[in-house]
């Protein structure tokens, strides 16, 4: 298992779905709705922006992929989902510990 697994779309989307379910179970409808809308919005943004600004992937590899390399869907999705998780976590932490959620999210997004 590598660290890049934390940015894979299926893992990030699964985490967002499970967190939205947990928020719904806790009757945190507004937070669950924000998480779902942010996930949907970044997905649409990635598709539209990739279509508008096609940037080919580097060549000279054994397997040539014809999809666009910019913007990075993994990075954009991780930024939104982990950022939302950090924000939700921050709300339940004491004032002196709130920086921890953003630090951990920043590490996951950077990796």
Short mmCIF file of N, CA, C and O in Angstrom, two decimals:
data_model
loop_
_atom_site.label_atom_id
_atom_site.label_comp_id
_atom_site.label_asym_id
_atom_site.label_seq_id
_atom_site.Cartn_x
_atom_site.Cartn_y
_atom_site.Cartn_z
N UNK A 1 0.85 -1.18 0.00
CA UNK A 1 0.00 0.00 0.00
C UNK A 1 0.90 1.24 0.00
O UNK A 1 1.78 1.37 0.81
N UNK A 2 0.63 2.14 -0.92
CA UNK A 2 1.43 3.35 -1.01
C UNK A 2 0.63 4.54 -0.51
O UNK A 2 -0.60 4.50 -0.41
N UNK A 3 1.34 5.62 -0.25
CA UNK A 3 0.71 6.83 0.26
C UNK A 3 -0.20 7.48 -0.78
O UNK A 3 -1.15 8.17 -0.44
N UNK A 4 0.09 7.25 -2.07
CA UNK A 4 -0.74 7.86 -3.12
C UNK A 4 -2.15 7.29 -3.14
O UNK A 4 -3.04 7.88 -3.76
N UNK A 5 -2.37 6.19 -2.44
CA UNK A 5 -3.70 5.61 -2.36
C UNK A 5 -4.70 6.59 -1.74
O UNK A 5 -5.88 6.58 -2.06
N UNK A 6 -4.22 7.49 -0.87
CA UNK A 6 -5.11 8.45 -0.22
C UNK A 6 -5.68 9.47 -1.19
O UNK A 6 -6.60 10.19 -0.85
N UNK A 7 -5.15 9.54 -2.39
CA UNK A 7 -5.68 10.46 -3.40
C UNK A 7 -6.49 9.79 -4.48
O UNK A 7 -7.05 10.46 -5.34
N UNK A 8 -6.58 8.47 -4.45
CA UNK A 8 -7.34 7.74 -5.48
C UNK A 8 -8.81 8.11 -5.39
O UNK A 8 -9.40 8.19 -4.30
N UNK A 9 -9.41 8.32 -6.56
CA UNK A 9 -10.80 8.77 -6.61
C UNK A 9 -11.76 7.83 -5.89
O UNK A 9 -12.62 8.27 -5.14
N UNK A 10 -11.58 6.53 -6.10
CA UNK A 10 -12.53 5.59 -5.48
C UNK A 10 -12.41 5.60 -3.96
O UNK A 10 -13.41 5.46 -3.27
N UNK A 11 -11.22 5.81 -3.43
CA UNK A 11 -11.05 5.86 -1.97
C UNK A 11 -11.62 7.15 -1.40
O UNK A 11 -12.36 7.12 -0.40
N UNK A 12 -11.33 8.26 -2.05
CA UNK A 12 -11.81 9.55 -1.57
C UNK A 12 -13.34 9.62 -1.67
O UNK A 12 -14.02 10.09 -0.76
N UNK A 13 -13.89 9.15 -2.78
CA UNK A 13 -15.36 9.16 -2.96
C UNK A 13 -16.03 8.22 -1.95
O UNK A 13 -17.09 8.54 -1.41
N UNK A 14 -15.42 7.07 -1.70
CA UNK A 14 -15.96 6.15 -0.71
C UNK A 14 -15.95 6.77 0.68
O UNK A 14 -16.92 6.64 1.43
N UNK A 15 -14.85 7.44 1.01
CA UNK A 15 -14.76 8.11 2.31
C UNK A 15 -15.83 9.20 2.42
O UNK A 15 -16.49 9.32 3.46
N UNK A 16 -16.01 9.98 1.36
CA UNK A 16 -17.02 11.04 1.38
C UNK A 16 -18.42 10.44 1.54
O UNK A 16 -19.23 10.97 2.30
N UNK A 17 -18.69 9.34 0.85
CA UNK A 17 -20.00 8.70 0.95
C UNK A 17 -20.25 8.17 2.37
O UNK A 17 -21.32 8.39 2.93
N UNK A 18 -19.25 7.52 2.94
CA UNK A 18 -19.41 6.98 4.29
C UNK A 18 -19.56 8.10 5.32
O UNK A 18 -20.36 7.99 6.26
N UNK A 19 -18.83 9.17 5.14
CA UNK A 19 -18.95 10.30 6.07
C UNK A 19 -20.31 10.97 5.92
O UNK A 19 -20.94 11.35 6.91
N UNK A 20 -20.80 11.09 4.69
CA UNK A 20 -22.14 11.67 4.48
C UNK A 20 -23.21 10.79 5.13
O UNK A 20 -24.15 11.30 5.73
N UNK A 21 -23.05 9.47 5.02
CA UNK A 21 -23.98 8.56 5.70
C UNK A 21 -23.93 8.74 7.21
O UNK A 21 -24.97 8.77 7.88
N UNK A 22 -22.72 8.83 7.75
CA UNK A 22 -22.57 9.01 9.20
C UNK A 22 -23.17 10.35 9.64
O UNK A 22 -23.83 10.41 10.70
N UNK A 23 -22.95 11.39 8.86
CA UNK A 23 -23.54 12.69 9.19
C UNK A 23 -25.06 12.63 9.13
O UNK A 23 -25.75 13.20 9.98
N UNK A 24 -25.60 11.93 8.13
CA UNK A 24 -27.05 11.76 8.04
C UNK A 24 -27.59 10.98 9.22
O UNK A 24 -28.66 11.30 9.76
N UNK A 25 -26.86 9.95 9.63
CA UNK A 25 -27.27 9.15 10.78
C UNK A 25 -27.32 10.00 12.05
O UNK A 25 -28.19 9.83 12.90
N UNK A 26 -26.37 10.94 12.16
CA UNK A 26 -26.32 11.83 13.32
C UNK A 26 -27.25 13.04 13.16
O UNK A 26 -27.22 13.95 13.97
N UNK A 27 -28.05 13.03 12.09
CA UNK A 27 -29.00 14.08 11.78
C UNK A 27 -28.31 15.43 11.53
O UNK A 27 -28.86 16.49 11.82
N UNK A 28 -27.12 15.37 10.97
CA UNK A 28 -26.38 16.57 10.57
C UNK A 28 -26.63 16.78 9.07
O UNK A 28 -25.73 16.66 8.25
N UNK A 29 -27.87 17.08 8.74
CA UNK A 29 -28.30 17.15 7.35
C UNK A 29 -27.56 18.23 6.57
O UNK A 29 -27.21 18.04 5.41
N UNK A 30 -27.35 19.37 7.20
CA UNK A 30 -26.68 20.47 6.50
C UNK A 30 -25.24 20.09 6.14
O UNK A 30 -24.79 20.32 5.02
N UNK A 31 -24.53 19.48 7.07
CA UNK A 31 -23.14 19.08 6.81
C UNK A 31 -23.09 17.99 5.74
O UNK A 31 -22.24 18.03 4.84
N UNK A 32 -24.00 17.02 5.81
CA UNK A 32 -24.04 15.95 4.81
C UNK A 32 -24.36 16.52 3.42
O UNK A 32 -23.76 16.11 2.43
N UNK A 33 -25.28 17.48 3.37
CA UNK A 33 -25.63 18.11 2.10
C UNK A 33 -24.46 18.90 1.53
O UNK A 33 -24.17 18.81 0.34
N UNK A 34 -23.76 19.65 2.37
CA UNK A 34 -22.59 20.40 1.92
C UNK A 34 -21.51 19.46 1.38
O UNK A 34 -20.89 19.75 0.35
N UNK A 35 -21.28 18.36 2.06
CA UNK A 35 -20.27 17.41 1.61
C UNK A 35 -20.66 16.81 0.26
O UNK A 35 -19.83 16.73 -0.66
N UNK A 36 -21.91 16.42 0.10
CA UNK A 36 -22.37 15.84 -1.17
C UNK A 36 -22.32 16.87 -2.30
O UNK A 36 -21.86 16.57 -3.41
N UNK A 37 -22.76 18.09 -2.03
CA UNK A 37 -22.74 19.13 -3.06
C UNK A 37 -21.32 19.52 -3.43
O UNK A 37 -21.02 19.75 -4.62
N UNK A 38 -20.43 19.59 -2.47
CA UNK A 38 -19.03 19.92 -2.77
C UNK A 38 -18.38 18.83 -3.61
O UNK A 38 -17.65 19.11 -4.56
N UNK A 39 -18.68 17.57 -3.29
CA UNK A 39 -18.14 16.45 -4.07
C UNK A 39 -18.66 16.49 -5.49
O UNK A 39 -17.90 16.33 -6.45
N UNK A 40 -19.95 16.70 -5.64
CA UNK A 40 -20.55 16.78 -6.98
C UNK A 40 -20.00 17.98 -7.75
O UNK A 40 -19.65 17.86 -8.93
N UNK A 41 -19.91 19.13 -7.10
CA UNK A 41 -19.45 20.35 -7.76
C UNK A 41 -18.01 20.21 -8.25
O UNK A 41 -17.69 20.63 -9.37
N UNK A 42 -17.12 19.62 -7.45
CA UNK A 42 -15.74 19.49 -7.89
C UNK A 42 -15.63 18.48 -9.02
O UNK A 42 -14.81 18.63 -9.92
N UNK A 43 -16.48 17.46 -9.00
CA UNK A 43 -16.50 16.50 -10.11
C UNK A 43 -16.90 17.16 -11.42
O UNK A 43 -16.26 16.95 -12.45
N UNK A 44 -17.93 18.00 -11.37
CA UNK A 44 -18.37 18.72 -12.56
C UNK A 44 -17.30 19.71 -13.00
O UNK A 44 -16.97 19.82 -14.18
N UNK A 45 -16.70 20.42 -12.04
CA UNK A 45 -15.64 21.38 -12.36
C UNK A 45 -14.48 20.69 -13.07
O UNK A 45 -13.96 21.20 -14.06
N UNK A 46 -14.07 19.54 -12.57
CA UNK A 46 -12.95 18.81 -13.18
C UNK A 46 -13.28 18.43 -14.61
O UNK A 46 -12.48 18.63 -15.53
N UNK A 47 -14.47 17.87 -14.83
CA UNK A 47 -14.86 17.46 -16.18
C UNK A 47 -14.92 18.64 -17.14
O UNK A 47 -14.40 18.58 -18.25
N UNK A 48 -15.54 19.73 -16.71
CA UNK A 48 -15.67 20.91 -17.57
C UNK A 48 -14.30 21.52 -17.85
O UNK A 48 -13.97 21.83 -19.00
N UNK A 49 -13.50 21.69 -16.81
CA UNK A 49 -12.21 22.34 -17.00
C UNK A 49 -11.27 21.48 -17.84
O UNK A 49 -10.49 22.01 -18.64
N UNK A 50 -11.31 20.15 -17.68
CA UNK A 50 -10.48 19.29 -18.52
C UNK A 50 -10.90 19.40 -19.98
O UNK A 50 -10.07 19.34 -20.87
N UNK A 51 -12.19 19.57 -20.21
CA UNK A 51 -12.68 19.71 -21.58
C UNK A 51 -12.26 21.06 -22.18
O UNK A 51 -11.91 21.14 -23.36
N UNK A 52 -12.29 22.11 -21.37
CA UNK A 52 -11.96 23.45 -21.86
C UNK A 52 -10.46 23.67 -22.05
O UNK A 52 -10.05 24.41 -22.92
N UNK A 53 -9.67 23.06 -21.20
CA UNK A 53 -8.21 23.29 -21.28
C UNK A 53 -7.49 21.94 -21.37
O UNK A 53 -6.91 21.48 -20.41
N UNK A 54 -7.53 21.35 -22.54
CA UNK A 54 -6.91 20.04 -22.73
C UNK A 54 -5.39 20.16 -22.65
O UNK A 54 -4.77 20.97 -23.34
N UNK A 55 -4.80 19.40 -21.79
CA UNK A 55 -3.35 19.35 -21.63
C UNK A 55 -2.94 17.88 -21.73
O UNK A 55 -3.22 17.10 -20.82
N UNK A 56 -2.28 17.50 -22.82
CA UNK A 56 -1.95 16.08 -23.00
C UNK A 56 -0.96 15.59 -21.95
O UNK A 56 -0.14 16.34 -21.44
N UNK A 57 -1.09 14.32 -21.66
CA UNK A 57 -0.16 13.71 -20.71
C UNK A 57 1.20 13.54 -21.38
O UNK A 57 1.30 13.51 -22.60
N UNK A 58 2.25 13.43 -20.58
CA UNK A 58 3.59 13.25 -21.17
C UNK A 58 3.64 11.99 -22.04
O UNK A 58 2.99 11.00 -21.76
N UNK A 59 4.43 12.06 -23.11
CA UNK A 59 4.55 10.92 -24.02
C UNK A 59 5.80 10.11 -23.70
O UNK A 59 6.47 10.35 -22.70
N UNK A 60 6.11 9.18 -24.58
CA UNK A 60 7.27 8.29 -24.45
C UNK A 60 7.15 7.29 -23.30
O UNK A 60 8.14 6.88 -22.72
N UNK A 61 5.93 6.89 -23.00
CA UNK A 61 5.72 5.83 -22.04
C UNK A 61 5.20 4.61 -22.77
O UNK A 61 4.71 4.70 -23.89
N UNK A 62 5.27 3.46 -22.14
CA UNK A 62 4.78 2.23 -22.75
C UNK A 62 3.28 2.32 -22.97
O UNK A 62 2.77 1.96 -24.01
N UNK A 63 2.58 2.81 -21.99
CA UNK A 63 1.13 2.96 -22.08
C UNK A 63 0.81 4.43 -22.28
O UNK A 63 1.06 5.25 -21.40
N UNK A 64 0.26 4.78 -23.42
CA UNK A 64 -0.07 6.17 -23.71
C UNK A 64 -1.53 6.40 -23.36
O UNK A 64 -2.42 5.72 -23.84
N UNK A 65 -1.77 7.38 -22.51
CA UNK A 65 -3.11 7.74 -22.10
C UNK A 65 -3.49 9.04 -22.81
O UNK A 65 -2.75 10.01 -22.76
N UNK A 66 -4.63 9.05 -23.46
CA UNK A 66 -5.03 10.22 -24.24
C UNK A 66 -5.88 11.21 -23.45
O UNK A 66 -6.35 12.19 -24.00
N UNK A 67 -6.06 10.98 -22.17
CA UNK A 67 -6.87 11.91 -21.38
C UNK A 67 -6.05 13.14 -21.00
O UNK A 67 -4.84 13.18 -21.15
N UNK A 68 -6.74 14.14 -20.50
CA UNK A 68 -6.09 15.39 -20.12
C UNK A 68 -5.40 15.23 -18.76
O UNK A 68 -5.92 14.56 -17.87
N UNK A 69 -4.26 15.89 -18.62
CA UNK A 69 -3.52 15.77 -17.37
C UNK A 69 -3.80 16.92 -16.40
O UNK A 69 -3.37 16.87 -15.26
N UNK A 70 -4.50 17.95 -16.87
CA UNK A 70 -4.75 19.11 -16.02
C UNK A 70 -6.21 19.50 -16.12
O UNK A 70 -6.75 19.52 -17.22
N UNK A 71 -6.90 19.81 -15.06
CA UNK A 71 -6.44 19.77 -13.68
C UNK A 71 -6.43 18.34 -13.16
O UNK A 71 -7.14 17.48 -13.66
N UNK A 72 -5.63 18.12 -12.15
CA UNK A 72 -5.55 16.79 -11.56
C UNK A 72 -6.83 16.49 -10.79
O UNK A 72 -7.14 17.16 -9.79
N UNK A 73 -7.56 15.51 -11.25
CA UNK A 73 -8.79 15.13 -10.57
C UNK A 73 -8.53 14.61 -9.17
O UNK A 73 -9.28 14.88 -8.24
N UNK A 74 -7.43 13.86 -9.01
CA UNK A 74 -7.09 13.32 -7.70
C UNK A 74 -6.83 14.45 -6.70
O UNK A 74 -7.33 14.44 -5.58
N UNK A 75 -6.06 15.43 -7.13
CA UNK A 75 -5.71 16.54 -6.24
C UNK A 75 -6.93 17.39 -5.90
O UNK A 75 -7.15 17.75 -4.74
N UNK A 76 -7.72 17.73 -6.91
CA UNK A 76 -8.90 18.57 -6.67
C UNK A 76 -9.91 17.87 -5.76
O UNK A 76 -10.44 18.48 -4.83
N UNK A 77 -10.14 16.59 -6.01
CA UNK A 77 -11.09 15.84 -5.18
C UNK A 77 -10.57 15.71 -3.76
O UNK A 77 -11.32 15.91 -2.80
N UNK A 78 -9.29 15.40 -3.61
CA UNK A 78 -8.71 15.28 -2.26
C UNK A 78 -8.77 16.61 -1.52
O UNK A 78 -9.09 16.65 -0.33
N UNK A 79 -8.50 17.71 -2.22
CA UNK A 79 -8.55 19.03 -1.60
C UNK A 79 -9.94 19.31 -1.03
O UNK A 79 -10.07 19.72 0.13
N UNK A 80 -10.96 19.07 -1.81
CA UNK A 80 -12.32 19.37 -1.37
C UNK A 80 -12.77 18.43 -0.25
O UNK A 80 -13.25 18.87 0.79
N UNK A 81 -12.60 17.14 -0.44
CA UNK A 81 -13.09 16.17 0.54
C UNK A 81 -12.33 16.27 1.85
O UNK A 81 -12.93 16.39 2.93
N UNK A 82 -11.00 16.24 1.79
CA UNK A 82 -10.22 16.32 3.03
C UNK A 82 -10.37 17.69 3.69
O UNK A 82 -10.35 17.80 4.91
N UNK A 83 -10.53 18.74 2.89
CA UNK A 83 -10.79 20.06 3.45
C UNK A 83 -12.12 20.13 4.19
O UNK A 83 -12.22 20.72 5.27
N UNK A 84 -13.14 19.53 3.60
CA UNK A 84 -14.46 19.49 4.27
C UNK A 84 -14.39 18.66 5.55
O UNK A 84 -14.96 19.06 6.57
N UNK A 85 -13.70 17.53 5.49
CA UNK A 85 -13.55 16.70 6.69
C UNK A 85 -12.83 17.48 7.78
O UNK A 85 -13.22 17.44 8.95
N UNK A 86 -11.78 18.21 7.41
CA UNK A 86 -11.06 19.02 8.39
C UNK A 86 -11.97 20.09 9.00
O UNK A 86 -11.94 20.32 10.21
N UNK A 87 -12.78 20.72 8.17
CA UNK A 87 -13.69 21.74 8.68
C UNK A 87 -14.71 21.15 9.65
O UNK A 87 -14.96 21.71 10.71
N UNK A 88 -15.30 20.00 9.29
CA UNK A 88 -16.28 19.37 10.17
C UNK A 88 -15.63 18.93 11.48
O UNK A 88 -16.22 19.07 12.55
N UNK A 89 -14.42 18.40 11.39
CA UNK A 89 -13.71 17.95 12.59
C UNK A 89 -13.35 19.14 13.47
O UNK A 89 -13.45 19.06 14.70
N UNK A 90 -12.96 20.22 12.86
CA UNK A 90 -12.58 21.43 13.59
C UNK A 90 -13.72 21.93 14.47
O UNK A 90 -13.49 22.43 15.57
N UNK A 91 -14.92 21.80 13.98
CA UNK A 91 -16.08 22.32 14.71
C UNK A 91 -16.32 21.62 16.04
O UNK A 91 -16.94 22.20 16.93
N UNK A 92 -15.85 20.39 16.20
CA UNK A 92 -16.10 19.66 17.44
C UNK A 92 -14.89 19.64 18.36
O UNK A 92 -14.97 19.12 19.47
N UNK A 93 -13.76 20.19 17.91
CA UNK A 93 -12.55 20.22 18.73
C UNK A 93 -12.52 21.47 19.61
O UNK A 93 -13.08 22.51 19.24
N UNK A 94 -11.85 21.37 20.76
CA UNK A 94 -11.66 22.58 21.57
C UNK A 94 -10.84 23.62 20.81
O UNK A 94 -10.08 23.29 19.90
N UNK A 95 -10.97 24.88 21.19
CA UNK A 95 -10.31 25.99 20.49
C UNK A 95 -8.81 25.78 20.33
O UNK A 95 -8.26 26.04 19.26
N UNK A 96 -8.13 25.29 21.34
CA UNK A 96 -6.68 25.15 21.28
C UNK A 96 -6.22 23.97 20.41
O UNK A 96 -5.04 23.88 20.09
N UNK A 97 -7.13 23.10 20.00
CA UNK A 97 -6.76 21.92 19.20
C UNK A 97 -7.23 22.02 17.75
O UNK A 97 -7.00 21.11 16.97
N UNK A 98 -7.88 23.08 17.37
CA UNK A 98 -8.48 23.17 16.05
C UNK A 98 -7.48 23.15 14.91
O UNK A 98 -7.81 22.74 13.80
N UNK A 99 -6.27 23.58 15.13
CA UNK A 99 -5.24 23.59 14.09
C UNK A 99 -4.89 22.18 13.63
O UNK A 99 -4.43 21.98 12.52
N UNK A 100 -5.12 21.19 14.48
CA UNK A 100 -4.74 19.81 14.17
C UNK A 100 -5.49 19.29 12.96
O UNK A 100 -4.90 18.63 12.09
N UNK A 101 -6.78 19.56 12.85
CA UNK A 101 -7.56 19.03 11.73
C UNK A 101 -7.06 19.59 10.40
O UNK A 101 -6.95 18.85 9.41
N UNK A 102 -6.71 20.87 10.35
CA UNK A 102 -6.21 21.46 9.11
C UNK A 102 -4.80 20.97 8.79
O UNK A 102 -4.45 20.81 7.63
N UNK A 103 -4.00 20.74 9.81
CA UNK A 103 -2.65 20.22 9.58
C UNK A 103 -2.70 18.82 8.98
O UNK A 103 -2.00 18.53 8.01
N UNK A 104 -3.54 17.96 9.54
CA UNK A 104 -3.66 16.58 9.03
C UNK A 104 -4.22 16.60 7.61
O UNK A 104 -3.73 15.90 6.73
N UNK A 105 -5.25 17.41 7.37
CA UNK A 105 -5.80 17.51 6.01
C UNK A 105 -4.76 18.03 5.03
O UNK A 105 -4.65 17.52 3.91
N UNK A 106 -3.99 19.01 5.44
CA UNK A 106 -2.94 19.55 4.59
C UNK A 106 -1.90 18.52 4.24
O UNK A 106 -1.42 18.46 3.09
N UNK A 107 -1.56 17.68 5.18
CA UNK A 107 -0.59 16.59 4.92
C UNK A 107 -1.17 15.63 3.90
O UNK A 107 -0.50 15.25 2.94
N UNK A 108 -2.42 15.20 4.09
CA UNK A 108 -3.04 14.26 3.15
C UNK A 108 -3.15 14.87 1.75
O UNK A 108 -2.93 14.20 0.75
N UNK A 109 -3.51 16.14 1.67
CA UNK A 109 -3.66 16.79 0.36
C UNK A 109 -2.31 16.93 -0.32
O UNK A 109 -2.18 16.70 -1.53
N UNK A 110 -1.29 17.28 0.43
CA UNK A 110 0.05 17.46 -0.13
C UNK A 110 0.64 16.15 -0.63
O UNK A 110 1.31 16.12 -1.66
N UNK A 111 0.39 15.08 0.09
CA UNK A 111 0.94 13.79 -0.33
C UNK A 111 0.21 13.29 -1.54
O UNK A 111 0.68 12.61 -2.36
#
